PDB file of C-alpha atoms in Angstrom:
ATOM      1  CA  MET A 669      79.771 -41.565   8.303  1.00  0.00           C
ATOM      2  CA  THR A 670      78.887 -37.191   6.876  1.00  0.00           C
ATOM      3  CA  TYR A 671      76.946 -34.780   8.593  1.00  0.00           C
ATOM      4  CA  SER A 672      74.984 -34.544   6.256  1.00  0.00           C
ATOM      5  CA  SER A 673      73.561 -38.291   6.774  1.00  0.00           C
ATOM      6  CA  ILE A 674      72.996 -37.466  10.698  1.00  0.00           C
ATOM      7  CA  GLU A 675      71.819 -34.170   9.725  1.00  0.00           C
ATOM      8  CA  ASP A 676      68.606 -35.857   7.728  1.00  0.00           C
ATOM      9  CA  ALA A 677      67.775 -38.680   9.924  1.00  0.00           C
ATOM     10  CA  PHE A 678      67.911 -35.554  13.430  1.00  0.00           C
ATOM     11  CA  LEU A 679      65.314 -33.102  11.404  1.00  0.00           C
ATOM     12  CA  PHE A 680      63.255 -36.856  10.885  1.00  0.00           C
ATOM     13  CA  VAL A 681      62.265 -37.550  14.121  1.00  0.00           C
ATOM     14  CA  SER A 682      62.166 -33.709  15.124  1.00  0.00           C
ATOM     15  CA  SER A 683      59.721 -32.999  12.100  1.00  0.00           C
ATOM     16  CA  ALA A 684      57.714 -34.760  15.339  1.00  0.00           C
ATOM     17  CA  ALA A 685      56.329 -34.336  18.516  1.00  0.00           C
ATOM     18  CA  PRO A 686      59.318 -36.694  20.281  1.00  0.00           C
ATOM     19  CA  PHE A 687      58.798 -40.521  19.979  1.00  0.00           C
ATOM     20  CA  GLU A 688      56.356 -41.060  16.571  1.00  0.00           C
ATOM     21  CA  HIS A 689      59.023 -40.490  14.743  1.00  0.00           C
ATOM     22  CA  SER A 690      62.627 -42.421  14.868  1.00  0.00           C
ATOM     23  CA  ALA A 691      65.708 -43.144  13.588  1.00  0.00           C
ATOM     24  CA  VAL A 692      68.844 -44.777  14.134  1.00  0.00           C
ATOM     25  CA  VAL A 693      72.292 -44.708  12.606  1.00  0.00           C
ATOM     26  CA  HIS A 694      75.001 -47.657  12.795  1.00  0.00           C
ATOM     27  CA  ARG A 695      78.344 -46.764  14.755  1.00  0.00           C
ATOM     28  CA  ILE A 696      80.377 -48.805  12.594  1.00  0.00           C
ATOM     29  CA  THR A 697      78.643 -48.177   8.945  1.00  0.00           C
ATOM     30  CA  GLY A 698      77.190 -45.519   9.201  1.00  0.00           C
ATOM     31  CA  GLU A 699      74.207 -45.884   7.550  1.00  0.00           C
ATOM     32  CA  THR A 700      70.545 -44.401   9.714  1.00  0.00           C
ATOM     33  CA  PHE A 701      67.605 -46.168   9.555  1.00  0.00           C
ATOM     34  CA  PHE A 702      63.777 -44.936  10.074  1.00  0.00           C
ATOM     35  CA  ALA A 703      60.538 -45.460  11.217  1.00  0.00           C
ATOM     36  CA  SER A 704      57.331 -43.693  12.129  1.00  0.00           C
ATOM     37  CA  ALA A 705      54.650 -44.436  14.136  1.00  0.00           C
ATOM     38  CA  TYR A 706      52.176 -43.256  11.331  1.00  0.00           C
ATOM     39  CA  SER A 707      53.698 -46.534   9.926  1.00  0.00           C
ATOM     40  CA  ASP A 708      53.694 -50.348   9.880  1.00  0.00           C
ATOM     41  CA  ASP A 709      56.765 -50.136   7.176  1.00  0.00           C
ATOM     42  CA  PHE A 710      59.462 -49.738   9.478  1.00  0.00           C
ATOM     43  CA  ASP A 711      63.062 -49.240   8.229  1.00  0.00           C
ATOM     44  CA  PHE A 712      65.420 -51.019  11.222  1.00  0.00           C
ATOM     45  CA  PRO A 713      67.052 -54.399  10.554  1.00  0.00           C
ATOM     46  CA  ASP A 714      65.965 -56.911  13.081  1.00  0.00           C
ATOM     47  CA  ASP A 715      69.259 -57.057  15.729  1.00  0.00           C
ATOM     48  CA  VAL A 716      68.595 -53.149  16.086  1.00  0.00           C
ATOM     49  CA  ASP A 717      67.375 -53.431  20.521  1.00  0.00           C
ATOM     50  CA  ASP A 718      70.278 -56.460  20.881  1.00  0.00           C
ATOM     51  CA  ASN A 719      73.104 -55.206  18.967  1.00  0.00           C
ATOM     52  CA  ASP A 720      75.183 -51.988  20.579  1.00  0.00           C
ATOM     53  CA  ASP A 721      76.477 -50.602  16.894  1.00  0.00           C
ATOM     54  CA  TYR A 722      72.969 -48.933  16.692  1.00  0.00           C
ATOM     55  CA  ILE A 723      72.445 -45.487  18.199  1.00  0.00           C
ATOM     56  CA  ALA A 724      69.459 -44.118  18.318  1.00  0.00           C
ATOM     57  CA  ILE A 725      69.436 -40.659  17.132  1.00  0.00           C
ATOM     58  CA  PRO A 726      67.813 -37.566  19.576  1.00  0.00           C
ATOM     59  CA  HIS A 727      65.134 -35.930  18.487  1.00  0.00           C
ATOM     60  CA  ARG A 728      65.869 -31.678  18.860  1.00  0.00           C
ATOM     61  CA  ASN A 729      64.578 -31.768  22.100  1.00  0.00           C
ATOM     62  CA  ASP A 730      66.791 -33.983  23.705  1.00  0.00           C
ATOM     63  CA  LEU A 731      69.399 -31.570  22.668  1.00  0.00           C
ATOM     64  CA  ASP A 732      68.286 -28.761  24.348  1.00  0.00           C
ATOM     65  CA  LEU A 733      67.234 -26.968  20.787  1.00  0.00           C
ATOM     66  CA  GLY A 734      64.384 -25.315  21.345  1.00  0.00           C
ATOM     67  CA  LYS A 735      62.562 -22.900  24.225  1.00  0.00           C
ATOM     68  CA  HIS A 736      66.195 -22.612  25.560  1.00  0.00           C
ATOM     69  CA  LEU A 737      67.420 -21.231  22.131  1.00  0.00           C
ATOM     70  CA  VAL A 738      65.424 -18.807  21.689  1.00  0.00           C
ATOM     71  CA  MET A 739      65.826 -17.151  24.619  1.00  0.00           C
ATOM     72  CA  GLU A 740      69.038 -17.008  23.472  1.00  0.00           C
ATOM     73  CA  PHE A 741      69.149 -15.903  20.619  1.00  0.00           C
ATOM     74  CA  VAL A 742      67.039 -12.912  21.837  1.00  0.00           C
ATOM     75  CA  ARG A 743      68.926 -12.456  24.086  1.00  0.00           C
ATOM     76  CA  SER A 744      71.587 -11.990  21.906  1.00  0.00           C
ATOM     77  CA  HIS A 745      69.687 -10.685  18.746  1.00  0.00           C
ATOM     78  CA  CYS A 746      66.948  -8.307  20.242  1.00  0.00           C
ATOM     79  CA  PRO A 747      66.989  -7.998  24.429  1.00  0.00           C
ATOM     80  CA  GLU A 748      64.164  -5.747  23.673  1.00  0.00           C
ATOM     81  CA  LEU A 749      61.583  -7.998  23.405  1.00  0.00           C
ATOM     82  CA  THR A 750      62.388 -10.633  25.556  1.00  0.00           C
ATOM     83  CA  ASN A 751      58.727 -10.326  27.639  1.00  0.00           C
ATOM     84  CA  ARG A 752      57.079 -10.624  24.086  1.00  0.00           C
ATOM     85  CA  VAL A 753      58.246 -13.301  23.006  1.00  0.00           C
ATOM     86  CA  ILE A 754      57.792 -14.941  27.092  1.00  0.00           C
ATOM     87  CA  ALA A 755      54.250 -14.045  26.336  1.00  0.00           C
ATOM     88  CA  VAL A 756      54.737 -15.802  22.878  1.00  0.00           C
ATOM     89  CA  PHE A 757      55.649 -19.034  24.669  1.00  0.00           C
ATOM     90  CA  SER A 758      52.917 -19.369  26.906  1.00  0.00           C
ATOM     91  CA  ARG A 759      50.090 -19.688  24.774  1.00  0.00           C
ATOM     92  CA  ARG A 760      49.869 -22.463  21.914  1.00  0.00           C
ATOM     93  CA  GLY A 761      50.979 -22.386  18.188  1.00  0.00           C
ATOM     94  CA  ALA A 762      54.116 -20.165  19.733  1.00  0.00           C
ATOM     95  CA  TYR A 763      57.173 -21.112  17.181  1.00  0.00           C
ATOM     96  CA  GLY A 764      55.103 -19.360  13.985  1.00  0.00           C
ATOM     97  CA  ASN A 765      53.999 -16.297  16.184  1.00  0.00           C
ATOM     98  CA  TYR A 766      57.768 -16.137  17.165  1.00  0.00           C
ATOM     99  CA  LYS A 767      58.524 -16.536  13.839  1.00  0.00           C
ATOM    100  CA  GLY A 768      55.678 -14.372  12.091  1.00  0.00           C
ATOM    101  CA  LEU A 769      57.136 -11.675  15.309  1.00  0.00           C
ATOM    102  CA  LEU A 770      60.866 -12.082  13.933  1.00  0.00           C
ATOM    103  CA  SER A 771      59.207 -11.611  10.360  1.00  0.00           C
ATOM    104  CA  GLU A 772      57.686  -8.836  11.145  1.00  0.00           C
ATOM    105  CA  LYS A 773      61.184  -7.397  13.185  1.00  0.00           C
ATOM    106  CA  ASP A 774      63.253  -8.413   9.837  1.00  0.00           C
ATOM    107  CA  LEU A 775      65.164 -11.027  11.771  1.00  0.00           C
ATOM    108  CA  LEU A 776      63.502 -14.060  10.594  1.00  0.00           C
ATOM    109  CA  ASP A 777      66.803 -14.965   8.738  1.00  0.00           C
ATOM    110  CA  LYS A 778      69.400 -14.153  11.166  1.00  0.00           C
ATOM    111  CA  TRP A 779      67.161 -16.626  13.899  1.00  0.00           C
ATOM    112  CA  HIS A 780      67.322 -19.708  10.660  1.00  0.00           C
ATOM    113  CA  ALA A 781      71.139 -18.933  10.671  1.00  0.00           C
ATOM    114  CA  PHE A 782      72.004 -19.053  14.274  1.00  0.00           C
ATOM    115  CA  GLU A 783      69.285 -21.676  14.728  1.00  0.00           C
ATOM    116  CA  ASN A 784      70.847 -23.860  11.892  1.00  0.00           C
ATOM    117  CA  ALA A 785      74.783 -22.710  13.308  1.00  0.00           C
ATOM    118  CA  ARG A 786      73.650 -23.965  17.154  1.00  0.00           C
ATOM    119  CA  THR A 787      71.597 -27.187  15.593  1.00  0.00           C
ATOM    120  CA  ARG A 788      75.244 -28.275  13.943  1.00  0.00           C
ATOM    121  CA  GLU A 789      76.843 -28.129  17.056  1.00  0.00           C
ATOM    122  CA  ALA A 790      75.376 -30.043  19.484  1.00  0.00           C
ATOM    123  CA  LEU A 791      74.911 -32.549  16.933  1.00  0.00           C
ATOM    124  CA  LEU A 792      78.519 -32.663  16.246  1.00  0.00           C
ATOM    125  CA  GLU A 793      78.960 -33.010  19.580  1.00  0.00           C
ATOM    126  CA  TRP A 794      76.478 -35.426  20.242  1.00  0.00           C
ATOM    127  CA  CYS A 795      78.295 -37.424  17.875  1.00  0.00           C
ATOM    128  CA  GLU A 796      81.493 -36.851  19.259  1.00  0.00           C
ATOM    129  CA  GLY A 797      80.655 -37.650  22.789  1.00  0.00           C
ATOM    130  CA  ASN A 798      78.326 -41.230  21.096  1.00  0.00           C
ATOM    131  CA  GLY A 799      82.575 -42.145  19.814  1.00  0.00           C
ATOM    132  CA  LEU A 800      80.537 -41.360  15.932  1.00  0.00           C
ATOM    133  CA  VAL A 801      83.028 -40.398  13.437  1.00  0.00           C
ATOM    134  CA  ILE A 802      81.854 -38.032  11.095  1.00  0.00           C
ATOM    135  CA  GLU A 803      83.909 -36.652   7.886  1.00  0.00           C
ATOM    136  CA  THR A 804      86.205 -33.362   8.338  1.00  0.00           C
ATOM    137  CA  ASN A 805      84.544 -32.259   4.368  1.00  0.00           C
ATOM    138  CA  SER A 806      80.782 -32.833   5.640  1.00  0.00           C
TER     139      SER A 806
END
């Protein structure tokens, strides 16, 4: 299976609050299936609950790619912003405000590169831990 198919499913699952979107991958074929709480049009196979060959794609929160990742970035790239970022995350709209702060400090591109690299690492580690073989050229 390809990394991009796993990443696409991960991005779908993570594009909403936990449990609102879901996706599974077939361990052998690599085929992915999607479902949303907002639609009755489920793409899941009938035997998904009874077949161990299907594994649920994690949400970004399951891989600790939320606030923990933000603080890792801040500590390593802009420690002088630590108190401001902590304050930002104590209110609603934290990610939008965080990205606004990074944009103001010309760090948004660095954040996106950092976030993408860490996400890839976490997803590949998750795949390995679940016995999913990813094509090396993907």
